[in-house]
Amino acid sequence: MYGVRALEVLQERGVESHLVMTEWAKKCLAMETDFKMEYLKSLCTEYSDDSNLASGISSGTYRTDGMIVIPCSMKTLSSIANGYDETLVARAAGVTLKESRRLVLVPRETPLTAINLENMLKLARLGVVILPPVPGFYTRPKSIADLVDHTVGKCLDQFNIEHDLYKRWGT
Ligand SMILES: Cc1cc2nc3c(=O)[nH]c(=O)nc-3n(C[C@H](O)[C@H](O)[C@H](O)COP(=O)(O)O)c2cc1C
């Protein structure tokens, strides 16, 4: 839900996006939503297979504003924290880090083990934004879509992308 919504909003805003999905992300899409891969591919500017380490985003020479891993499993978070760039998601995240670009991870797990927390701390100390999908109830959400929009809006805030996905406090 989070990843699909992020792609929808980026497309609405005219932001170029490159989508990579792990094998388990594809399975979760089918298990947790009614969305089809064809729809997701229609939302992004470019789609790369997670096994395609020759994709543009595998290289630091390829310009991007940054990367959002939404949602981010504990396995992928561990790969990024340990520089184990076996997949394109992990490689592209590593490239984002080495090129000092904005990297936002939306961890998806609860409760968290000390291993998970240590990996997150290591990344946070490197400047990675750890952005758990924790809803803000001051916005008085009326639906699951409102909760999803809140987290997606917080991700877009990290890139200074204008949106009206949630009402800001004090406005
Ligand atoms: C329906 C379903 C939900 C899952 N939810 C999570 C989750 O919230 N967090 C997580 O770390 N792993 C979750 N898993 C397990 C991951 O799919 C598994 O750890 C996988 O290795 C993640 O790899 P990836 O990051 O390459 O997608 C889930 C698996 C299934 C089948």
CSV table of C-alpha atoms and ligand atoms in Angstrom, one decimal:
chain,number,residue,atom,x,y,z
A,1,MET,CA,0.0,0.0,0.0
A,2,TYR,CA,2.8,2.4,1.0
A,3,GLY,CA,4.9,1.8,-2.1
A,4,VAL,CA,2.0,1.9,-4.5
A,5,ARG,CA,0.7,5.2,-3.0
A,6,ALA,CA,4.2,6.7,-3.1
A,7,LEU,CA,4.5,5.9,-6.9
A,8,GLU,CA,1.0,7.3,-7.5
A,9,VAL,CA,1.8,10.6,-5.8
A,10,LEU,CA,5.2,10.9,-7.5
A,11,GLN,CA,3.6,10.4,-10.9
A,12,GLU,CA,0.9,13.0,-10.0
A,13,ARG,CA,3.6,15.5,-9.1
A,14,GLY,CA,5.5,14.8,-12.4
A,15,VAL,CA,8.5,13.4,-10.5
A,16,GLU,CA,10.6,10.8,-12.4
A,17,SER,CA,10.7,7.5,-10.6
A,18,HIS,CA,12.7,4.3,-11.0
A,19,LEU,CA,11.0,1.2,-9.4
A,20,VAL,CA,12.7,-1.9,-8.2
A,21,MET,CA,10.8,-4.6,-6.4
A,22,THR,CA,12.3,-7.6,-4.6
A,23,GLU,CA,10.8,-11.0,-5.3
A,24,TRP,CA,9.1,-11.0,-1.9
A,25,ALA,CA,7.7,-7.5,-2.5
A,26,LYS,CA,6.0,-8.8,-5.6
A,27,LYS,CA,4.6,-11.7,-3.5
A,28,CYS,CA,3.4,-9.3,-0.8
A,29,LEU,CA,1.8,-7.1,-3.4
A,30,ALA,CA,-0.4,-10.1,-4.5
A,31,MET,CA,-1.1,-11.2,-0.9
A,32,GLU,CA,-1.8,-7.8,0.6
A,33,THR,CA,-3.4,-5.8,-2.2
A,34,ASP,CA,-5.5,-6.1,-5.4
A,35,PHE,CA,-2.9,-4.2,-7.4
A,36,LYS,CA,-1.1,-5.9,-10.4
A,37,MET,CA,2.5,-5.4,-11.4
A,38,GLU,CA,1.3,-3.9,-14.7
A,39,TYR,CA,-0.3,-1.0,-12.8
A,40,LEU,CA,2.9,-0.4,-10.8
A,41,LYS,CA,5.0,-0.4,-13.9
A,42,SER,CA,2.6,2.2,-15.5
A,43,LEU,CA,3.2,4.5,-12.5
A,44,CYS,CA,7.0,4.6,-12.7
A,45,THR,CA,9.2,6.2,-15.3
A,46,GLU,CA,11.5,3.1,-15.4
A,47,TYR,CA,11.3,-0.4,-13.9
A,48,SER,CA,14.3,-2.6,-13.2
A,49,ASP,CA,14.4,-6.1,-12.0
A,50,ASP,CA,16.0,-6.6,-8.6
A,51,SER,CA,18.5,-9.0,-10.2
A,52,ASN,CA,19.6,-6.5,-12.8
A,53,LEU,CA,22.8,-5.0,-11.3
A,54,ALA,CA,23.5,-3.4,-14.7
A,55,SER,CA,20.6,-1.0,-14.3
A,56,GLY,CA,21.4,2.7,-14.4
A,57,ILE,CA,20.7,3.2,-10.7
A,58,SER,CA,23.5,0.7,-10.0
A,59,SER,CA,26.0,3.4,-10.8
A,60,GLY,CA,26.9,6.5,-9.0
A,61,THR,CA,27.3,8.3,-12.3
A,62,TYR,CA,23.6,8.0,-12.9
A,63,ARG,CA,22.0,11.1,-11.4
A,64,THR,CA,19.1,10.8,-8.8
A,65,ASP,CA,17.8,12.9,-6.0
A,66,GLY,CA,17.8,9.9,-3.7
A,67,MET,CA,16.0,6.8,-2.9
A,68,ILE,CA,13.1,5.6,-0.7
A,69,VAL,CA,12.8,2.0,0.3
A,70,ILE,CA,9.1,1.8,1.1
A,71,PRO,CA,8.4,-0.6,2.8
A,72,CYS,CA,11.8,-1.9,3.9
A,73,SER,CA,12.1,-5.4,5.3
A,74,MET,CA,14.6,-6.2,8.0
A,75,LYS,CA,16.5,-8.3,5.5
A,76,THR,CA,16.9,-5.4,3.0
A,77,LEU,CA,17.7,-3.1,5.9
A,78,SER,CA,20.4,-5.5,7.0
A,79,SER,CA,21.8,-5.7,3.5
A,80,ILE,CA,22.1,-1.9,3.3
A,81,ALA,CA,23.6,-1.6,6.8
A,82,ASN,CA,26.3,-4.1,6.0
A,83,GLY,CA,27.0,-3.1,2.4
A,84,TYR,CA,25.9,-6.5,1.1
A,85,ASP,CA,25.0,-5.3,-2.4
A,86,GLU,CA,23.8,-8.6,-3.9
A,87,THR,CA,20.5,-7.2,-5.2
A,88,LEU,CA,19.7,-4.0,-7.1
A,89,VAL,CA,17.7,-2.6,-4.2
A,90,ALA,CA,20.7,-3.0,-1.9
A,91,ARG,CA,23.2,-1.8,-4.5
A,92,ALA,CA,21.1,1.3,-5.4
A,93,ALA,CA,20.8,2.1,-1.7
A,94,GLY,CA,24.6,1.7,-1.3
A,95,VAL,CA,25.2,4.0,-4.3
A,96,THR,CA,22.8,6.6,-2.8
A,97,LEU,CA,24.8,6.5,0.4
A,98,LYS,CA,28.2,6.7,-1.2
A,99,GLU,CA,27.1,9.6,-3.4
A,100,SER,CA,25.8,11.4,-0.3
A,101,ARG,CA,22.3,11.5,-1.6
A,102,ARG,CA,19.1,11.3,0.5
A,103,LEU,CA,18.2,7.8,1.5
A,104,VAL,CA,14.9,7.2,3.3
A,105,LEU,CA,13.9,3.8,4.7
A,106,VAL,CA,10.4,2.9,5.9
A,107,PRO,CA,11.0,-0.1,8.1
A,108,ARG,CA,8.3,-2.7,8.2
A,109,GLU,CA,8.6,-4.9,11.3
A,110,THR,CA,7.3,-5.0,14.9
A,111,PRO,CA,8.6,-5.7,17.5
A,112,LEU,CA,12.2,-4.9,16.7
A,113,THR,CA,15.2,-7.0,17.8
A,114,ALA,CA,18.5,-5.5,19.0
A,115,ILE,CA,19.9,-6.6,15.6
A,116,ASN,CA,17.2,-4.5,13.8
A,117,LEU,CA,17.8,-1.5,16.1
A,118,GLU,CA,21.6,-1.7,15.7
A,119,ASN,CA,21.3,-1.8,11.9
A,120,MET,CA,19.0,1.2,12.0
A,121,LEU,CA,21.3,3.1,14.4
A,122,LYS,CA,24.3,2.4,12.2
A,123,LEU,CA,22.4,3.8,9.2
A,124,ALA,CA,21.0,6.8,11.0
A,125,ARG,CA,24.5,7.7,12.0
A,126,LEU,CA,25.4,7.8,8.3
A,127,GLY,CA,22.6,10.2,7.7
A,128,VAL,CA,20.0,7.7,6.5
A,129,VAL,CA,16.5,8.8,7.4
A,130,ILE,CA,14.7,6.0,9.3
A,131,LEU,CA,11.0,6.8,8.9
A,132,PRO,CA,8.7,4.2,10.5
A,133,PRO,CA,5.1,4.3,9.2
A,134,VAL,CA,3.8,5.6,12.5
A,135,PRO,CA,0.5,7.4,12.0
A,136,GLY,CA,-0.2,10.9,13.3
A,137,PHE,CA,-3.6,10.9,15.0
A,138,TYR,CA,-3.7,14.7,15.4
A,139,THR,CA,-4.8,14.7,11.7
A,140,ARG,CA,-7.8,12.7,12.7
A,141,PRO,CA,-7.5,10.0,10.0
A,142,LYS,CA,-10.8,8.6,8.7
A,143,SER,CA,-9.5,5.7,6.7
A,144,ILE,CA,-6.5,3.5,6.1
A,145,ALA,CA,-5.8,5.6,3.0
A,146,ASP,CA,-5.4,8.6,5.3
A,147,LEU,CA,-2.9,6.7,7.4
A,148,VAL,CA,-0.9,5.6,4.3
A,149,ASP,CA,-1.0,9.2,2.9
A,150,HIS,CA,0.5,10.5,6.2
A,151,THR,CA,3.6,8.3,5.9
A,152,VAL,CA,4.0,8.9,2.2
A,153,GLY,CA,3.7,12.6,2.8
A,154,LYS,CA,6.4,12.4,5.4
A,155,CYS,CA,8.7,10.7,2.9
A,156,LEU,CA,8.0,13.4,0.3
A,157,ASP,CA,8.8,16.0,2.9
A,158,GLN,CA,12.4,14.6,3.0
A,159,PHE,CA,12.8,15.6,-0.6
A,160,ASN,CA,10.9,18.9,-0.4
A,161,ILE,CA,8.2,17.7,-2.8
A,162,GLU,CA,5.1,19.8,-2.4
A,163,HIS,CA,1.9,17.7,-1.5
A,164,ASP,CA,-1.4,17.9,0.4
A,165,LEU,CA,-1.4,14.3,1.7
A,166,TYR,CA,-1.9,15.4,5.3
A,167,LYS,CA,-2.8,18.6,7.1
A,168,ARG,CA,0.2,20.2,8.7
A,169,TRP,CA,0.0,21.1,12.4
A,170,GLY,CA,-0.7,24.8,12.8
A,171,THR,CA,-2.2,25.4,9.4
B,1,LIG,C1,2.8,-11.7,3.8
B,1,LIG,C2,4.2,-11.4,4.3
B,1,LIG,C3,4.5,-10.3,5.1
B,1,LIG,C4,5.8,-10.1,5.5
B,1,LIG,N1,6.0,-9.0,6.3
B,1,LIG,C5,7.3,-8.7,6.6
B,1,LIG,C6,7.5,-7.5,7.3
B,1,LIG,O1,6.6,-6.7,7.6
B,1,LIG,N2,8.8,-7.2,7.6
B,1,LIG,C7,9.9,-8.0,7.3
B,1,LIG,O2,11.0,-7.7,7.6
B,1,LIG,N3,9.6,-9.2,6.7
B,1,LIG,C8,8.4,-9.5,6.3
B,1,LIG,N4,8.1,-10.7,5.6
B,1,LIG,C9,9.2,-11.6,5.4
B,1,LIG,C10,10.0,-11.0,4.2
B,1,LIG,O3,9.2,-11.2,3.0
B,1,LIG,C11,11.3,-11.8,4.1
B,1,LIG,O4,12.0,-11.4,5.2
B,1,LIG,C12,12.1,-11.5,2.8
B,1,LIG,O5,13.3,-12.1,2.9
B,1,LIG,C13,12.2,-10.0,2.6
B,1,LIG,O6,13.1,-9.8,1.6
B,1,LIG,P1,13.2,-8.5,0.7
B,1,LIG,O7,13.6,-7.4,1.5
B,1,LIG,O8,14.2,-8.9,-0.3
B,1,LIG,O9,11.8,-8.3,0.1
B,1,LIG,C14,6.8,-11.0,5.2
B,1,LIG,C15,6.6,-12.1,4.4
B,1,LIG,C16,5.3,-12.3,4.0
B,1,LIG,C17,5.0,-13.5,3.1
